[in-house]
Amino acid sequence: MSKVLMKGNEAIGEAAIRAGCLNYFAYPITPQSEVAEYLSRRMTEVGGVFLQGESEVAVSYMIFGAAACGERVFTTSSSPGISLMSEGISYICGAECPAVFVNIMRGGPGLGGILPSQADYLQATKGIGHGDCRMLVMAPASVQEAVEMVMQAFPLAEKYRNPVMILGDGLIGQMMEPVSFRDDLKVPPTNKDDWATSGMDTRKSTKRNLVKSLYLDPEVLNAHNLKLKAKYDRMRQEEVRYETYNTGGDYRVLIVSYGTMSRVCRSAVDALKARNVETAMVRPQVLFPFPEQAVFDAAAKSSCTHVLSVEMSMGQMVEDIQRSVQGRRPVHWYGKCGGEVPTPEEVMEAVEALLQS
Amino acid sequence: MEAVRLERAVPRYEGVVVIVGAFGSGKTEVALNLAAVSRNAGSRVWIADLDLVNPYFRTREAKAALTRIGVEAVLPPDAYLYADLPILTPLVAGVIQRTEGLVILDVGGNDAGATVLASLADAFAAAAGHGRALHMLMVINPFRPFTDTVAGCRQMRASIEQASRLAVTGIIGNANLMEETRLEDIENGYRFVRAFSKESGLSLEMITVPESLWMQMAPVRFFCPVLPIHRQLVPPWKRPAEFNGGSNPRSFLNKTVVNGE
């Protein structure tokens, strides 16, 4: 298993190919354009398809079309582009098709800037599209984890017949790290004959499959939404994923942070320990479903007096943490959202200010 | 075996050095460290950020470190430092035509990044007119996709030359896996660029070694100058290495390099 040095965006593209996805539709936008650059070359080498759509709206429906036919398909974009895809994503959820969406977030709102951000947390976890639509949201903290999550995202999308999102900040896309591609993450083909519009002759079947999100009969639509809700509830049961850091002993402040921001926090936890200030961290690896119980348990420790959400957004994760902590501890926020990533020193200052308050 | 002192092994240039290569081959780290070593050796050094394609991790992020060691950085105006636009400041054409010192151009990746060089043809011609040497050096990291084979490097060279309207004159071997780089990676990378050098007829101008590995390297069997890399463009949870101070390139100069070929 030899290593290569890859930019996050390239590694995400390669991971999709390794997962058996040979369909990539996208529209370029900083800071994720290198995925398209990489796959414009690699997809031709492996006999796959890369098609640049005329807009992100078009791309979202190319994804819908390919997914409806039972093809593994994915796209990548950045914040404003994901907003444009939101309609298509809702249709794909409604029609119960598997697909993978990667959002390499930049600062907003509006055109914002091109530097790293985590300000699409609420959009990804609560409001990805109209109607009762949710998607599983995975948040890698390293290029290697991005590779693994992309490879896992395809079987998860197929398991739920629902889109899955990889939510990375701009750094995940732009930074370079050594990575390896594990063969044991290869995704076995899923049987889609029950539902995909892959052609009766292809399937050797006399049953016509129909993929749609239109349900005019109110009772039927209600039943359909109950079915979708059951899938989202199952995700809450089966897909919670998180990592803890320094939670073994006593600590006064619990940090909750995800993505590359959590790596800054990890450095801060270590440096604070050297100053005899004990802190701990819970890092959600999956953001929806949120690791409510893990955050509750870590915050409920008797030594813990404060919970601090550290994010590159204006505190979008705070509500999820408050919901998890259930009022047992005060939940605070520290972060920046202009494109600057807070430094370990700034996180340490935020923790020390809390303890002096 | 002939022992050579590293003073002779550290690369020395006058004139204009244009650093090109594939996306992510490490051009900016090489350019920054070459600037630092050259400044340390007494040259007046200018470095121009010509990366019009990469949005993050560019020379401009090392502006403060460059200023501290007395290297003059030629960057887009502050108001446009983070613009998602290909801005080429006219100062670049001016600095290429300087008549003394070392001018390093840090160019963007692939043919797309090298295209900008074609628009500077008049400045290069003027520099040549007053006798300035032009070195166009291609950085190669064989641990990167698309330049992991000699054929891939050949193709990369051809596309960069076509886009830039300039000929590559030498190779810089920059084999690394960042902090996971091992000595054997350096040695394998050296063999790789030697093979490409032989095949292409391009001179192997230098290889790089991360500063952390430098101390473990004696005796070293390289047939070319070696540039120690003090990594500057790091993610926010890491600190850039100091050009001066504890890990000053000058402190390496007493080390003996054994030439084993």
Coordinates of C-alpha atoms in Angstrom, one line a residue:
Chain A
M1 CA 0.0 0.0 0.0
S2 CA 2.3 2.8 -1.2
K3 CA 1.5 6.4 -0.5
V4 CA 1.1 9.3 -2.9
L5 CA 1.1 13.0 -2.2
M6 CA -2.3 14.4 -3.2
K7 CA -4.3 17.6 -2.9
G8 CA -7.6 16.9 -1.2
N9 CA -9.6 17.7 -4.3
E10 CA -7.5 15.3 -6.4
A11 CA -7.8 12.6 -3.7
I12 CA -11.6 13.0 -3.6
G13 CA -11.7 12.4 -7.3
E14 CA -9.5 9.4 -7.2
A15 CA -11.4 7.9 -4.3
A16 CA -14.7 8.1 -6.2
I17 CA -13.1 6.2 -9.1
R18 CA -11.7 3.6 -6.7
A19 CA -15.2 3.2 -5.3
G20 CA -16.4 2.3 -8.7
C21 CA -18.0 5.6 -9.6
L22 CA -17.4 6.4 -13.3
N23 CA -19.9 9.2 -13.7
Y24 CA -18.9 12.8 -12.7
F25 CA -20.8 15.9 -13.6
A26 CA -19.7 19.2 -12.3
Y27 CA -19.3 22.9 -12.8
P28 CA -16.0 24.6 -11.7
I29 CA -15.9 26.8 -8.6
T30 CA -13.0 27.7 -6.3
P31 CA -11.9 26.1 -4.0
Q32 CA -12.9 22.7 -5.5
S33 CA -12.1 23.1 -9.2
E34 CA -9.1 20.7 -9.0
V35 CA -11.6 17.8 -8.7
A36 CA -12.8 18.6 -12.2
E37 CA -9.3 19.3 -13.4
Y38 CA -8.1 15.9 -12.1
L39 CA -11.1 13.9 -13.3
S40 CA -11.2 15.5 -16.8
R41 CA -8.0 13.6 -17.3
R42 CA -8.5 10.5 -15.1
M43 CA -12.0 9.7 -16.2
T44 CA -10.8 9.3 -19.7
E45 CA -8.1 6.9 -18.6
V46 CA -10.5 4.6 -16.8
G47 CA -13.3 4.8 -19.3
G48 CA -15.6 7.0 -17.2
V49 CA -17.5 10.1 -18.0
F50 CA -16.8 13.7 -17.0
L51 CA -19.3 16.2 -18.3
Q52 CA -19.1 19.9 -17.3
G53 CA -22.7 21.1 -17.0
E54 CA -23.8 24.6 -18.1
S55 CA -24.6 25.4 -14.5
E56 CA -24.9 23.7 -11.1
V57 CA -28.7 23.4 -11.6
A58 CA -28.1 21.4 -14.8
V59 CA -25.5 19.3 -13.0
S60 CA -27.9 18.4 -10.2
Y61 CA -30.3 17.0 -12.8
M62 CA -27.6 15.1 -14.6
I63 CA -26.9 13.5 -11.3
F64 CA -30.6 12.7 -10.9
G65 CA -30.7 11.2 -14.4
A66 CA -27.7 9.0 -13.9
A67 CA -28.7 7.9 -10.4
A68 CA -32.2 7.0 -11.6
C69 CA -30.7 4.7 -14.2
G70 CA -28.8 2.9 -11.4
E71 CA -25.4 4.4 -12.1
R72 CA -22.9 5.4 -9.4
V73 CA -22.6 9.1 -9.8
F74 CA -21.2 12.1 -7.9
T75 CA -20.5 15.8 -8.1
T76 CA -18.4 18.3 -6.3
S77 CA -19.0 22.0 -5.8
S78 CA -18.6 24.8 -3.3
S79 CA -21.1 26.7 -1.3
P80 CA -22.9 29.0 -3.9
G81 CA -22.9 26.0 -6.3
I82 CA -24.5 23.7 -3.7
S83 CA -27.2 26.4 -3.2
L84 CA -28.0 26.1 -6.9
M85 CA -28.1 22.3 -6.6
S86 CA -30.5 22.3 -3.7
E87 CA -33.6 21.9 -5.9
G88 CA -32.2 18.8 -7.6
I89 CA -31.0 17.3 -4.3
S90 CA -34.6 17.5 -3.0
Y91 CA -35.9 15.8 -6.1
I92 CA -33.3 13.1 -5.7
C93 CA -34.2 12.6 -2.0
G94 CA -37.9 12.5 -3.0
A95 CA -37.3 10.0 -5.8
E96 CA -35.0 7.9 -3.5
C97 CA -31.9 7.7 -5.6
P98 CA -28.4 7.3 -4.4
A99 CA -25.8 9.9 -5.2
V100 CA -22.8 11.6 -3.6
F101 CA -22.5 15.4 -3.3
V102 CA -19.2 17.0 -2.1
N103 CA -19.3 20.5 -0.8
I104 CA -15.8 22.1 -0.4
M105 CA -17.0 25.2 1.6
R106 CA -15.9 28.7 1.1
G107 CA -17.0 31.8 3.0
G108 CA -20.4 33.4 2.4
P109 CA -23.1 34.5 2.3
G110 CA -23.6 35.4 -1.3
L111 CA -20.4 35.4 -3.3
G112 CA -18.4 35.7 -0.1
G113 CA -14.7 34.8 -0.6
I114 CA -12.7 31.8 -1.7
L115 CA -11.0 30.9 1.5
P116 CA -11.9 28.1 3.9
S117 CA -15.2 28.1 5.8
Q118 CA -17.7 25.8 7.6
A119 CA -20.6 28.1 7.1
D120 CA -22.8 25.6 5.3
Y121 CA -23.4 23.5 8.4
L122 CA -27.1 24.4 8.8
Q123 CA -27.7 24.1 5.0
A124 CA -26.1 20.6 4.9
T125 CA -27.6 19.2 8.1
K126 CA -31.1 20.9 8.2
G127 CA -31.9 22.6 5.0
I128 CA -30.4 21.0 2.0
G129 CA -33.6 21.1 0.0
H130 CA -37.3 21.8 0.2
G131 CA -39.7 19.3 1.7
D132 CA -39.0 16.6 4.3
C133 CA -35.6 15.9 2.8
R134 CA -32.4 15.1 4.8
M135 CA -29.0 13.8 3.8
L136 CA -26.3 12.0 5.6
V137 CA -23.4 14.5 6.1
M138 CA -19.8 13.3 6.6
A139 CA -17.1 15.7 7.6
P140 CA -13.5 14.7 7.0
A141 CA -10.6 16.2 8.9
S142 CA -7.7 15.0 6.7
V143 CA -7.2 14.1 3.1
Q144 CA -6.9 10.4 4.1
E145 CA -10.2 10.6 5.9
A146 CA -11.8 12.4 2.9
V147 CA -10.7 9.4 0.7
E148 CA -12.2 6.9 3.1
M149 CA -15.4 8.9 3.5
V150 CA -15.9 9.3 -0.2
M151 CA -15.4 5.5 -0.7
Q152 CA -17.9 4.8 2.1
A153 CA -20.4 7.4 0.9
F154 CA -21.4 5.4 -2.2
P155 CA -22.5 2.2 -0.3
L156 CA -24.2 4.4 2.3
A157 CA -26.1 6.3 -0.4
E158 CA -27.1 2.9 -1.9
K159 CA -28.1 1.5 1.5
Y160 CA -30.5 4.3 2.1
R161 CA -31.3 5.1 -1.5
N162 CA -30.6 8.7 -0.5
P163 CA -27.9 11.3 -1.4
V164 CA -24.9 11.5 0.9
M165 CA -22.9 14.7 1.4
I166 CA -19.2 15.1 2.1
L167 CA -18.8 18.4 3.8
G168 CA -15.3 19.7 3.8
D169 CA -13.9 23.2 4.4
G170 CA -11.7 24.8 1.7
L171 CA -8.6 23.5 3.4
I172 CA -9.7 19.8 2.9
G173 CA -9.8 20.5 -0.8
Q174 CA -6.7 22.6 -1.1
M175 CA -4.2 21.0 1.3
M176 CA -1.8 18.3 0.3
E177 CA -1.2 15.2 2.4
P178 CA 0.2 11.8 1.8
V179 CA -2.6 9.3 1.2
S180 CA -3.1 5.6 0.4
F181 CA -6.1 3.9 -1.2
R182 CA -7.2 0.8 0.6
D183 CA -8.5 -2.0 -1.5
D184 CA -10.7 -3.3 1.2
L185 CA -12.9 -0.2 0.9
K186 CA -13.8 -1.2 -2.7
V187 CA -17.6 -1.1 -3.0
P188 CA -19.3 -4.2 -4.2
P189 CA -22.1 -3.5 -6.8
T190 CA -25.5 -3.2 -5.3
N191 CA -28.5 -4.8 -6.9
K192 CA -30.7 -1.9 -8.3
D193 CA -33.0 -4.0 -10.5
D194 CA -35.9 -3.5 -8.1
W195 CA -36.1 0.2 -8.7
A196 CA -33.6 1.6 -11.3
T197 CA -34.8 2.6 -14.8
S198 CA -32.0 0.7 -16.4
G199 CA -34.2 -0.9 -19.1
M200 CA -36.4 -4.0 -18.9
D201 CA -34.2 -5.8 -21.5
T202 CA -31.0 -5.0 -19.5
R203 CA -32.6 -6.3 -16.3
K204 CA -34.2 -9.2 -18.2
S205 CA -37.5 -8.3 -16.4
T206 CA -41.1 -7.7 -17.4
K207 CA -41.6 -5.2 -14.5
R208 CA -41.5 -1.5 -15.3
N209 CA -39.6 0.7 -12.9
L210 CA -40.6 4.2 -12.3
V211 CA -38.5 6.8 -10.6
K212 CA -40.4 10.0 -9.5
S213 CA -40.9 12.5 -6.7
L214 CA -44.5 13.5 -7.7
Y215 CA -47.3 12.1 -5.5
L216 CA -50.5 14.0 -6.0
D217 CA -52.7 11.9 -3.7
P218 CA -52.3 13.4 -0.2
E219 CA -52.5 10.1 1.6
V220 CA -49.9 8.5 -0.7
L221 CA -47.6 11.5 -0.3
N222 CA -48.0 11.3 3.5
A223 CA -47.1 7.6 3.4
H224 CA -44.1 8.4 1.2
N225 CA -42.8 11.0 3.6
L226 CA -43.3 8.6 6.5
K227 CA -41.2 6.1 4.6
L228 CA -38.5 8.8 4.1
K229 CA -38.7 9.7 7.8
A230 CA -38.1 6.1 8.7
K231 CA -34.9 6.2 6.7
Y232 CA -33.7 9.3 8.4
D233 CA -34.5 7.7 11.8
R234 CA -32.6 4.7 10.8
M235 CA -29.6 6.9 9.9
R236 CA -29.9 8.4 13.5
Q237 CA -29.6 4.8 14.8
E238 CA -26.9 3.4 12.6
E239 CA -24.7 6.2 11.2
V240 CA -23.6 8.3 14.2
R241 CA -19.8 8.6 14.0
Y242 CA -17.4 10.6 16.1
E243 CA -14.0 10.7 17.7
T244 CA -13.1 11.8 21.2
Y245 CA -9.8 13.4 22.3
N246 CA -8.4 13.6 25.8
T247 CA -11.8 12.6 27.4
G248 CA -10.2 10.0 29.6
G249 CA -9.4 12.1 32.6
D250 CA -10.9 15.2 34.2
Y251 CA -11.3 18.4 32.1
R252 CA -12.9 21.7 32.6
V253 CA -13.9 22.6 29.1
L254 CA -15.3 20.3 26.4
I255 CA -14.6 21.5 22.8
V256 CA -16.8 20.3 20.0
S257 CA -15.2 20.8 16.6
Y258 CA -15.1 19.1 13.2
G259 CA -13.2 19.1 10.0
T260 CA -9.8 20.8 9.8
M261 CA -10.8 23.1 12.6
S262 CA -10.7 20.1 14.9
R263 CA -7.0 19.6 14.1
V264 CA -6.3 23.2 15.3
C265 CA -8.3 22.4 18.4
R266 CA -6.3 19.2 18.9
S267 CA -3.1 21.3 18.9
A268 CA -4.8 23.7 21.4
V269 CA -5.8 20.8 23.7
D270 CA -2.2 19.6 23.8
A271 CA -0.7 23.0 24.4
L272 CA -3.3 23.8 27.2
K273 CA -2.4 20.4 28.8
A274 CA 1.2 21.6 29.0
R275 CA -0.1 24.7 30.9
N276 CA -2.0 22.4 33.2
V277 CA -5.4 23.4 31.7
E278 CA -7.3 20.2 31.0
T279 CA -9.7 20.3 28.0
A280 CA -11.2 17.5 25.9
M281 CA -12.8 17.3 22.5
V282 CA -15.6 15.5 20.7
R283 CA -15.2 15.6 16.9
P284 CA -18.3 14.6 15.0
Q285 CA -17.2 12.7 11.9
V286 CA -20.8 12.6 10.7
L287 CA -22.8 15.8 11.3
F288 CA -26.2 14.5 10.4
P289 CA -27.0 12.4 12.4
F290 CA -25.3 14.4 15.1
P291 CA -23.5 12.4 18.0
E292 CA -26.0 13.7 20.6
Q293 CA -25.3 11.0 23.2
A294 CA -21.5 11.3 22.9
V295 CA -21.6 15.1 23.4
F296 CA -24.1 14.7 26.3
D297 CA -21.9 12.1 28.0
A298 CA -18.7 14.2 27.6
A299 CA -20.4 17.4 28.8
A300 CA -22.0 15.7 31.7
K301 CA -18.6 14.8 33.3
S302 CA -18.6 16.4 36.8
S303 CA -15.4 18.3 36.2
C304 CA -16.7 19.9 33.0
T305 CA -18.1 23.4 33.5
H306 CA -18.3 24.7 29.9
V307 CA -18.8 23.5 26.4
L308 CA -17.2 25.4 23.5
S309 CA -18.2 25.0 19.9
V310 CA -15.2 26.0 17.7
E311 CA -16.2 26.4 14.1
M312 CA -15.4 28.5 11.0
S313 CA -19.0 29.8 11.0
M314 CA -20.9 32.1 13.2
G315 CA -21.9 29.3 15.6
Q316 CA -24.1 27.2 13.4
M317 CA -23.3 24.0 15.3
V318 CA -24.2 25.6 18.7
E319 CA -27.9 24.6 18.5
D320 CA -27.1 20.9 17.9
I321 CA -24.7 21.0 20.9
Q322 CA -27.3 22.7 23.1
R323 CA -29.9 20.2 22.1
S324 CA -27.4 17.4 23.0
V325 CA -26.3 18.9 26.3
Q326 CA -30.0 19.5 27.3
G327 CA -29.2 22.5 29.4
R328 CA -26.8 20.8 31.7
R329 CA -23.9 23.0 30.7
P330 CA -23.5 26.5 29.2
V331 CA -22.6 26.2 25.5
H332 CA -20.4 28.9 24.0
W333 CA -19.0 29.7 20.6
Y334 CA -15.6 30.7 19.2
G335 CA -14.8 31.0 15.6
K336 CA -14.1 33.1 12.5
C337 CA -15.8 33.1 9.2
G338 CA -13.9 35.3 6.8
G339 CA -11.6 32.7 5.5
E340 CA -9.0 32.9 8.2
V341 CA -8.6 29.7 10.2
P342 CA -8.3 30.3 13.9
T343 CA -4.9 29.4 15.2
P344 CA -4.2 27.1 18.2
E345 CA -3.2 30.2 20.2
E346 CA -6.5 31.9 19.5
V347 CA -8.5 28.7 20.5
M348 CA -6.4 28.6 23.7
E349 CA -7.2 32.3 24.5
A350 CA -10.9 31.5 23.9
V351 CA -10.7 28.6 26.4
E352 CA -8.8 30.6 29.0
A353 CA -11.2 33.6 28.7
L354 CA -14.1 31.1 29.4
L355 CA -12.4 29.9 32.5
Q356 CA -11.8 33.4 33.8
S357 CA -15.4 34.5 33.1
Chain B
M1 CA 34.6 8.1 -2.9
E2 CA 35.1 11.8 -3.1
A3 CA 34.0 13.9 -0.3
V4 CA 32.5 17.3 -1.1
R5 CA 31.7 20.1 1.2
L6 CA 28.1 21.3 1.1
E7 CA 29.2 24.9 0.5
R8 CA 29.8 23.8 -3.0
A9 CA 26.8 21.6 -3.0
V10 CA 24.2 24.3 -2.3
P11 CA 22.8 25.5 -5.6
R12 CA 24.0 29.0 -6.7
Y13 CA 22.4 31.1 -9.4
E14 CA 22.6 34.5 -11.0
G15 CA 20.1 35.9 -13.4
V16 CA 16.5 34.7 -13.7
V17 CA 15.3 31.4 -12.3
V18 CA 11.9 30.3 -13.5
I19 CA 10.4 27.6 -11.4
V20 CA 7.8 25.5 -13.3
G21 CA 6.3 22.0 -12.8
A22 CA 3.2 20.0 -12.4
F23 CA 0.4 21.1 -10.0
G24 CA 1.5 20.4 -6.4
S25 CA 5.1 19.4 -7.3
G26 CA 6.3 21.8 -4.6
K27 CA 7.4 24.7 -6.8
T28 CA 6.6 27.4 -4.2
E29 CA 8.5 25.7 -1.3
V30 CA 11.4 25.2 -3.6
A31 CA 11.3 28.8 -4.8
L32 CA 11.0 30.1 -1.2
N33 CA 13.9 28.0 0.1
L34 CA 16.1 28.7 -3.0
A35 CA 15.5 32.4 -2.3
A36 CA 16.5 32.0 1.4
V37 CA 19.6 30.0 0.6
S38 CA 20.7 32.5 -2.1
R39 CA 20.0 35.5 0.2
N40 CA 22.0 33.7 2.9
A41 CA 24.9 33.4 0.5
G42 CA 24.9 37.1 -0.1
S43 CA 22.9 37.6 -3.3
R44 CA 20.2 40.2 -3.6
V45 CA 17.1 38.2 -4.3
W46 CA 13.6 39.0 -5.7
I47 CA 10.8 36.5 -5.8
A48 CA 7.7 37.0 -7.8
D49 CA 4.5 35.1 -7.2
L50 CA 3.3 34.2 -10.7
D51 CA 0.8 31.6 -9.5
L52 CA -2.4 32.6 -11.2
V53 CA -4.2 29.3 -10.9
N54 CA -3.9 28.2 -7.2
P55 CA -6.2 29.8 -4.7
Y56 CA -4.4 28.8 -1.4
F57 CA -0.8 28.0 -0.3
R58 CA 1.0 30.6 -2.4
T59 CA 4.2 32.6 -2.1
R60 CA 2.2 35.5 -0.9
E61 CA 1.4 33.6 2.3
A62 CA 5.2 33.6 3.2
K63 CA 5.5 37.4 2.7
A64 CA 6.4 38.1 6.3
A65 CA 9.1 35.4 6.4
L66 CA 10.6 36.6 3.2
T67 CA 10.7 40.2 4.4
R68 CA 12.4 39.0 7.7
I69 CA 15.3 37.5 5.7
G70 CA 15.6 40.4 3.3
V71 CA 14.1 38.8 0.2
E72 CA 12.0 41.2 -1.9
A73 CA 8.6 39.7 -2.8
V74 CA 6.8 40.9 -5.9
L75 CA 3.1 40.3 -5.3
P76 CA -0.2 41.6 -6.5
P77 CA -1.5 44.7 -4.7
D78 CA -2.8 43.9 -1.2
A79 CA -6.4 44.6 -2.2
Y80 CA -6.3 41.7 -4.7
L81 CA -4.2 39.2 -2.7
Y82 CA -7.3 36.9 -2.2
A83 CA -9.1 37.7 -5.5
D84 CA -10.2 34.7 -7.5
L85 CA -8.7 36.4 -10.6
P86 CA -5.5 35.9 -12.6
I87 CA -3.8 39.2 -11.8
L88 CA -0.4 39.8 -13.3
T89 CA 1.2 42.9 -11.8
P90 CA 3.4 44.9 -14.2
L91 CA 6.1 44.9 -11.6
V92 CA 6.9 41.3 -12.7
A93 CA 8.1 42.4 -16.2
G94 CA 10.2 45.1 -14.5
V95 CA 11.9 42.8 -12.0
I96 CA 12.8 40.3 -14.8
Q97 CA 14.8 43.1 -16.5
R98 CA 16.9 43.9 -13.4
T99 CA 20.6 43.9 -14.2
E100 CA 22.0 42.3 -11.0
G101 CA 21.1 39.8 -8.4
L102 CA 18.8 36.8 -8.6
V103 CA 15.2 37.0 -9.7
I104 CA 13.1 33.9 -8.9
L105 CA 9.7 33.5 -10.6
D106 CA 7.3 31.1 -8.8
V107 CA 5.0 30.0 -11.6
G108 CA 1.6 28.1 -11.3
G109 CA 1.2 24.4 -12.0
N110 CA 1.0 22.5 -15.3
D111 CA 0.7 24.1 -18.7
A112 CA -2.2 26.2 -17.4
G113 CA 0.0 27.9 -14.8
A114 CA 2.9 28.3 -17.3
T115 CA 0.8 30.1 -19.9
V116 CA 1.5 33.4 -18.2
L117 CA 5.2 33.2 -19.1
A118 CA 4.4 33.6 -22.8
S119 CA 3.0 37.0 -22.1
L120 CA 6.3 38.0 -20.5
A121 CA 8.4 37.2 -23.7
D122 CA 9.4 40.8 -24.2
A123 CA 10.8 41.0 -20.7
F124 CA 12.8 37.8 -21.1
A125 CA 14.2 39.0 -24.4
A126 CA 15.3 42.3 -22.8
A127 CA 17.0 40.4 -19.9
A128 CA 18.8 38.2 -22.4
G129 CA 19.8 41.3 -24.3
H130 CA 21.8 42.6 -21.4
G131 CA 23.4 39.2 -20.8
R132 CA 21.3 37.8 -18.0
A133 CA 21.1 34.0 -17.8
L134 CA 17.7 32.4 -17.9
H135 CA 17.3 29.1 -16.0
M136 CA 13.9 27.4 -16.4
L137 CA 13.8 24.7 -13.9
M138 CA 11.1 22.0 -13.7
V139 CA 10.3 20.7 -10.2
I140 CA 9.4 17.0 -10.1
N141 CA 7.9 15.1 -7.2
P142 CA 7.5 11.4 -8.3
F143 CA 5.1 10.8 -5.5
R144 CA 2.6 13.0 -7.3
P145 CA 0.0 11.7 -9.8
F146 CA 0.9 12.2 -13.5
T147 CA 4.7 12.7 -12.9
D148 CA 5.3 9.3 -11.3
T149 CA 6.7 7.9 -14.6
V150 CA 9.4 9.2 -16.9
A151 CA 6.8 9.3 -19.7
G152 CA 4.6 11.4 -17.5
C153 CA 7.4 13.9 -16.9
R154 CA 8.2 14.0 -20.6
Q155 CA 4.6 14.9 -21.3
M156 CA 4.5 17.5 -18.6
R157 CA 7.7 19.1 -19.9
A158 CA 6.4 19.3 -23.4
S159 CA 3.1 20.8 -22.3
I160 CA 4.8 23.4 -20.1
E161 CA 7.2 24.4 -22.9
Q162 CA 4.4 24.7 -25.4
A163 CA 2.3 26.9 -23.1
S164 CA 5.2 29.1 -21.9
R165 CA 7.1 29.4 -25.2
L166 CA 10.2 28.8 -23.2
A167 CA 12.6 25.8 -23.0
V168 CA 13.1 23.9 -19.7
T169 CA 16.8 24.0 -18.9
G170 CA 17.1 21.8 -15.9
I171 CA 15.4 19.6 -13.3
I172 CA 14.8 19.9 -9.6
G173 CA 14.1 16.6 -7.8
N174 CA 11.6 17.3 -5.0
A175 CA 10.6 13.8 -4.0
N176 CA 8.6 14.0 -0.8
L177 CA 5.6 12.9 1.1
M178 CA 5.7 16.0 3.3
E179 CA 6.3 15.0 7.0
E180 CA 6.0 11.3 6.1
T181 CA 9.1 11.5 3.9
R182 CA 11.7 8.8 4.7
L183 CA 15.3 8.6 3.6
E184 CA 14.5 5.8 1.2
D185 CA 11.9 8.1 -0.5
I186 CA 14.7 10.7 -1.1
E187 CA 17.0 8.0 -2.5
N188 CA 14.3 6.5 -4.7
G189 CA 13.3 10.0 -5.9
Y190 CA 16.9 10.8 -6.7
R191 CA 17.2 7.7 -8.8
F192 CA 14.0 8.6 -10.6
V193 CA 15.0 12.2 -11.5
R194 CA 18.5 10.9 -12.6
A195 CA 16.7 8.6 -15.0
F196 CA 14.6 11.4 -16.3
S197 CA 17.7 13.6 -16.6
K198 CA 19.4 10.9 -18.6
E199 CA 16.5 10.3 -20.9
S200 CA 15.7 14.0 -21.5
G201 CA 19.3 15.4 -21.6
L202 CA 18.2 18.0 -19.0
S203 CA 20.7 18.6 -16.2
L204 CA 19.8 17.6 -12.7
E205 CA 20.3 21.0 -11.0
M206 CA 19.5 19.9 -7.5
I207 CA 17.4 17.7 -5.3
T208 CA 15.7 18.8 -2.1
V209 CA 15.7 17.2 1.4
P210 CA 13.4 18.2 4.2
E211 CA 15.3 19.8 7.0
S212 CA 14.1 17.1 9.5
L213 CA 15.9 14.4 7.4
W214 CA 19.0 16.4 6.8
M215 CA 20.8 15.5 10.0
Q216 CA 20.2 11.7 9.4
M217 CA 21.7 11.9 5.9
A218 CA 25.4 11.6 6.3
P219 CA 27.0 10.0 4.4
V220 CA 24.9 10.9 1.4
R221 CA 25.4 9.7 -2.1
F222 CA 24.1 12.4 -4.4
F223 CA 25.7 13.6 -7.5
C224 CA 24.1 17.1 -7.5
P225 CA 23.6 20.0 -5.2
V226 CA 21.1 19.6 -2.3
L227 CA 18.6 22.2 -1.2
P228 CA 17.3 21.7 2.4
I229 CA 13.6 22.5 2.7
H230 CA 12.3 24.6 5.6
R231 CA 8.6 24.2 5.0
Q232 CA 6.8 27.5 4.9
L233 CA 3.3 26.8 3.6
V234 CA 1.8 24.8 6.4
P235 CA -1.8 24.3 7.5
P236 CA -2.9 26.4 10.5
W237 CA -2.2 23.8 13.1
K238 CA 1.5 23.7 12.2
R239 CA 4.2 26.3 12.4
P240 CA 6.3 27.2 9.4
A241 CA 10.0 26.5 9.9
E242 CA 12.3 29.4 10.5
F243 CA 14.7 30.3 7.8
N244 CA 17.0 31.8 10.4
G245 CA 17.5 30.8 14.0
G246 CA 17.5 27.2 15.2
S247 CA 17.0 25.7 11.8
N248 CA 19.1 28.2 9.8
P249 CA 20.3 26.8 6.5
R250 CA 23.7 28.2 7.4
S251 CA 24.1 25.7 10.2
F252 CA 24.0 22.9 7.6
L253 CA 27.0 24.2 5.7
N254 CA 29.6 22.4 7.8
K255 CA 28.1 19.0 7.0
T256 CA 30.1 16.8 4.7
V257 CA 28.4 15.2 1.7
V258 CA 30.0 12.1 0.3
N259 CA 29.7 11.7 -3.3
G260 CA 29.4 7.9 -4.0
E261 CA 29.1 7.7 -7.8

